[in-house]
């Protein structure tokens, strides 16, 4: 598995595992655990979750999947904006740790901007770093202006990532946010990289998939992985699809593939509002 070097020197897999919608139906739980374990076995050892997902139950699914192998994994979770005061951030993290059955979250993110001033959340992240409860922090769903505001009041050089919606279908961030972050080695974590499972039916995707003996979904992931500092976190609760997604990390798109994709999925020509899911 290709690795991405974060700003603090930690190397993480370029393709990790999403968990949104996991934990919602107890009958799916065993399969969700198997899906995550399949990904981990194949080298997708970064898992993205959040206190929000299934009101904490997604974190419990993760706990079941990582039992006995915590140390080889990189866990990402998120604090809800309404909990992101200094004390609230610490409390939310402690609750996540309990559900995840671990003593450390590797990367802890502000899920999106709410009413709490950034400085408050940063103070909470500082407290958690000092206590060793998180090893790094970052943000999510911040557009360029908001990210610049965050960096002005936070420990700018320690912000590891901005997790945003980014796919070949939703590529507005290509105009400014992605190049700005990548120049500064702030990793972009691309969420909804498969357009939430609605794989575009454009023939160009099928054609390029044919060239690589791959699937259109794999081409969507490979397109994001063309960047050195982009991490993709597709979610699947089906082990066979997790396998398909992980294998996308081995596909190298050619200059011709990229030009063909640009013709059908036009790059943004001006700044666009951030797409949020
Ligand atoms: P996604 O990964 O783009 O798509 C997930 C959907 O695609 C699921 O319905 C899945 O169904 C299906 N799928 C997976 N692999 C497939 C394949 N190879 N072919 C066809 N369909 C496939 O969307 P997402 O789950 O919304 O985003 C990924 C992760 O990003 C989330 O799980 C979450 O961890 C994170 N996220 C973060 C935020 C944020 O605000 N920071 C927002 C949204 C998501 P099956 O499960 O049935 O395979």
XYZ file of C-alpha atoms and ligand atoms in Angstrom:
325
model
C 0.000 0.000 0.000
C 1.329 3.421 -0.981
C 1.933 5.666 2.034
C 1.323 9.386 2.551
C 3.705 11.304 4.817
C 1.849 13.639 7.153
C 3.364 16.932 8.319
C 4.393 15.389 11.656
C 6.385 12.696 9.830
C 3.866 9.903 10.410
C 3.304 7.711 7.375
C -0.235 6.506 6.766
C -1.823 4.457 3.978
C -3.059 6.517 1.029
C -6.280 4.502 1.114
C -8.179 4.015 4.355
C -11.613 2.784 5.367
C -14.691 4.953 5.918
C -17.372 4.012 8.459
C -20.289 6.404 7.959
C -23.603 4.454 8.118
C -21.945 1.543 9.914
C -23.433 0.655 13.297
C -26.933 1.699 12.247
C -28.365 -1.805 11.914
C -27.294 -4.447 14.395
C -28.010 -7.195 11.818
C -25.259 -5.774 9.579
C -22.689 -5.596 12.341
C -20.856 -8.879 11.719
C -20.482 -8.059 8.035
C -19.293 -4.522 8.796
C -16.650 -5.926 11.135
C -15.588 -8.398 8.449
C -15.414 -5.651 5.842
C -13.113 -3.546 8.027
C -10.971 -6.564 8.885
C -10.648 -7.424 5.185
C -9.372 -3.908 4.505
C -6.927 -4.019 7.402
C -5.583 -7.395 6.215
C -4.968 -5.840 2.790
C -3.016 -2.894 4.216
C -5.749 -0.252 4.539
C -4.794 0.321 8.140
C -6.270 3.822 8.472
C -9.865 3.887 9.739
C -12.011 7.009 9.627
C -14.903 7.321 12.058
C -16.702 9.973 14.135
C -18.719 10.342 17.310
C -21.606 11.369 15.033
C -21.809 8.120 13.040
C -24.761 6.089 14.300
C -24.486 8.170 17.501
C -21.243 6.445 18.480
C -22.136 2.936 17.352
C -19.836 3.139 14.317
C -16.955 3.583 16.765
C -18.138 0.423 18.527
C -18.034 -1.481 15.220
C -14.473 -0.209 14.763
C -13.580 -1.421 18.282
C -14.769 -4.915 17.379
C -12.827 -4.893 14.086
C -9.524 -3.735 15.594
C -9.516 -5.962 18.666
C -6.030 -7.334 19.242
C -4.373 -5.289 16.502
C -4.747 -1.668 17.648
C -1.042 -0.877 17.453
C -0.769 -1.469 13.722
C -3.633 0.915 12.963
C -4.136 4.627 12.479
C -7.481 5.728 13.948
C -9.191 8.954 12.925
C -12.245 10.283 14.754
C -14.076 13.611 14.947
C -15.671 15.890 17.483
C -19.056 17.417 16.639
C -18.973 21.222 16.448
C -21.554 21.587 19.225
C -19.228 19.636 21.551
C -16.073 21.475 20.479
C -15.550 23.838 23.429
C -12.289 23.298 25.353
C -13.847 21.035 27.999
C -16.396 19.582 25.556
C -13.685 18.465 23.130
C -11.881 16.603 25.896
C -15.117 14.995 27.099
C -16.154 13.971 23.564
C -12.743 12.456 22.907
C -12.818 10.490 26.141
C -16.236 9.083 25.190
C -14.879 8.111 21.742
C -11.869 6.415 23.352
C -14.199 4.390 25.530
C -16.317 3.273 22.569
C -13.207 2.521 20.499
C -11.758 0.579 23.474
C -8.393 2.275 23.108
C -6.348 4.874 24.962
C -5.313 6.977 21.943
C -6.844 8.421 18.787
C -4.149 9.031 16.173
C -5.863 11.928 14.425
C -8.730 13.907 15.914
C -10.706 16.307 13.732
C -13.177 19.126 14.206
C -16.043 17.689 12.108
C -17.158 21.055 10.745
C -17.254 24.638 11.895
C -19.953 25.503 14.408
C -20.557 28.375 16.809
C -17.618 27.602 19.127
C -14.576 29.835 18.435
C -11.685 27.929 16.851
C -9.354 28.956 19.710
C -11.535 27.022 22.189
C -11.367 23.833 20.131
C -7.627 24.283 19.713
C -7.250 24.547 23.499
C -9.132 21.240 23.801
C -6.860 19.616 21.189
C -3.823 20.932 23.134
C -5.122 19.412 26.379
C -5.669 16.074 24.632
C -2.219 16.143 22.997
C -0.578 16.825 26.351
C -2.511 13.999 27.980
C -1.429 11.645 25.156
C -5.058 10.948 24.265
C -4.603 12.119 20.686
C -1.422 11.977 18.611
C -2.435 14.624 16.075
C -5.296 16.890 15.049
C -6.893 18.456 12.030
C -10.130 19.834 10.652
C -12.898 18.861 8.278
C -15.274 20.688 5.946
C -13.386 24.000 6.081
C -13.218 26.008 2.861
C -10.051 27.934 2.101
C -11.098 31.075 3.971
C -12.169 29.121 7.053
C -9.022 27.019 6.954
C -6.899 30.172 6.868
C -8.862 31.473 9.873
C -8.277 28.162 11.680
C -4.567 28.239 10.941
C -4.319 31.830 12.200
C -5.670 30.937 15.651
C -4.423 27.351 15.978
C -1.059 25.648 15.946
C -0.842 26.092 12.213
C 2.201 23.883 11.662
C 0.590 21.020 13.591
C -2.661 20.858 11.610
C -2.301 17.591 9.721
C -5.339 17.469 7.473
C -8.502 19.010 6.112
C -11.047 16.290 5.366
C -13.401 17.437 2.609
C -15.757 16.034 0.022
C -13.684 15.362 -3.077
C -14.373 13.063 -5.990
C -14.261 13.198 -9.736
C -17.918 14.280 -9.585
C -17.410 16.877 -6.836
C -14.088 18.436 -7.753
C -14.754 22.113 -6.936
C -11.933 21.983 -4.347
C -9.489 21.438 -7.219
C -9.713 25.176 -7.947
C -8.074 26.498 -4.783
C -8.326 24.395 -1.614
C -6.520 21.282 -2.830
C -3.493 23.047 -4.384
C -3.238 25.419 -1.396
C -3.211 22.544 1.119
C -0.924 20.317 -0.902
C 1.675 23.090 -1.309
C 1.791 23.267 2.490
C 1.712 19.484 2.882
C -1.609 19.645 4.717
C -3.036 16.288 3.673
C -6.449 16.278 2.037
C -8.633 13.402 3.202
C -11.117 12.861 0.378
C -14.512 11.814 1.686
C -17.361 10.486 -0.483
C -14.664 9.499 -3.028
C -17.184 7.145 -4.685
C -19.959 9.757 -4.769
C -21.690 7.764 -2.003
C -22.008 4.746 -4.256
C -23.671 6.531 -7.193
C -20.928 5.671 -9.662
C -21.267 8.001 -12.681
C -22.370 6.146 -15.788
C -20.236 8.197 -18.212
C -18.662 5.974 -20.884
C -15.225 7.538 -20.314
C -15.015 5.868 -16.897
C -15.844 2.484 -18.403
C -13.346 3.036 -21.224
C -10.503 3.881 -18.849
C -11.525 1.051 -16.538
C -11.217 -1.267 -19.558
C -7.677 -0.022 -20.268
C -6.638 -0.924 -16.716
C -8.775 -4.071 -16.334
C -10.405 -2.253 -13.472
C -13.870 -1.072 -12.454
C -15.198 2.492 -12.772
C -15.182 2.740 -8.955
C -11.480 1.856 -8.915
C -10.779 4.542 -11.531
C -12.550 7.113 -9.337
C -10.259 6.207 -6.436
C -7.121 6.091 -8.596
C -7.984 9.561 -9.921
C -7.853 10.964 -6.363
C -4.705 9.024 -5.543
C -2.801 10.789 -8.348
C -1.884 13.404 -5.708
C 0.951 12.703 -3.305
C -0.813 14.140 -0.240
C -4.369 12.925 -0.773
C -5.803 10.118 1.351
C -9.040 8.444 0.203
C -11.442 6.828 2.638
C -14.070 4.871 0.681
C -16.659 3.083 2.788
C -17.971 -0.358 2.058
C -19.680 -2.850 4.319
C -19.025 -5.639 1.792
C -15.695 -7.473 2.021
C -15.548 -8.069 -1.768
C -15.973 -4.350 -2.471
C -13.376 -3.440 0.137
C -10.972 -5.703 -1.750
C -11.860 -3.967 -5.023
C -11.375 -0.535 -3.449
C -8.027 -1.367 -1.865
C -6.712 -2.732 -5.157
C -7.373 0.701 -6.717
C -4.305 1.982 -4.863
C -2.144 0.026 -7.340
C -3.596 1.723 -10.446
C -1.509 4.488 -12.039
C -3.524 6.623 -14.451
C -1.665 7.871 -17.522
C -1.550 11.465 -18.746
C -3.956 10.383 -21.497
C -6.407 8.904 -18.947
C -6.316 12.137 -16.939
C -6.933 14.280 -20.027
C -9.852 12.070 -21.072
C -11.358 12.379 -17.583
C -10.899 16.179 -17.566
C -12.892 16.423 -20.795
C -15.932 14.727 -19.240
C -15.549 15.850 -15.624
C -14.561 19.455 -16.213
C -12.132 21.037 -13.752
C -13.553 24.085 -11.908
C -12.794 27.462 -13.513
C -13.643 29.557 -10.460
C -13.886 29.185 -6.699
C -16.916 27.110 -5.703
C -18.649 26.708 -2.334
C -17.514 23.595 -0.504
C -19.755 20.565 -1.124
C -20.789 19.118 2.225
C -22.387 15.759 3.011
P -18.361 6.784 -0.423
O -17.216 6.110 0.210
O -18.139 7.676 -1.598
O -19.447 5.715 -0.867
C -19.949 4.749 0.003
C -21.069 4.007 -0.744
O -20.527 3.404 -1.918
C -21.709 2.919 0.047
O -23.095 2.960 -0.238
C -21.096 1.636 -0.500
O -22.031 0.603 -0.408
C -20.793 2.014 -1.937
N -19.561 1.382 -2.469
C -18.391 1.139 -1.830
N -17.491 0.578 -2.636
C -18.089 0.474 -3.837
C -17.666 -0.036 -5.093
N -16.452 -0.531 -5.259
N -18.554 -0.007 -6.137
C -19.791 0.496 -5.977
N -20.253 0.997 -4.808
C -19.404 0.987 -3.749
O -19.194 7.676 0.619
P -19.109 7.936 2.171
O -19.227 6.689 2.969
O -20.103 9.003 2.441
O -17.643 8.588 2.360
C -16.530 7.824 2.760
C -16.171 8.054 4.212
O -15.795 9.417 4.410
C -17.343 7.878 5.192
O -17.670 6.538 5.398
C -16.816 8.625 6.387
O -15.866 7.847 7.107
C -16.162 9.834 5.711
N -17.054 11.015 5.596
C -16.701 12.159 6.238
C -17.531 13.277 6.185
C -17.133 14.531 6.921
O -17.988 15.415 7.074
N -15.908 14.650 7.357
C -18.712 13.251 5.437
C -19.024 12.071 4.754
C -18.190 10.965 4.828
P -21.698 -0.773 0.389
O -21.304 -0.386 1.782
O -22.983 -1.506 0.315
O -20.581 -1.436 -0.377
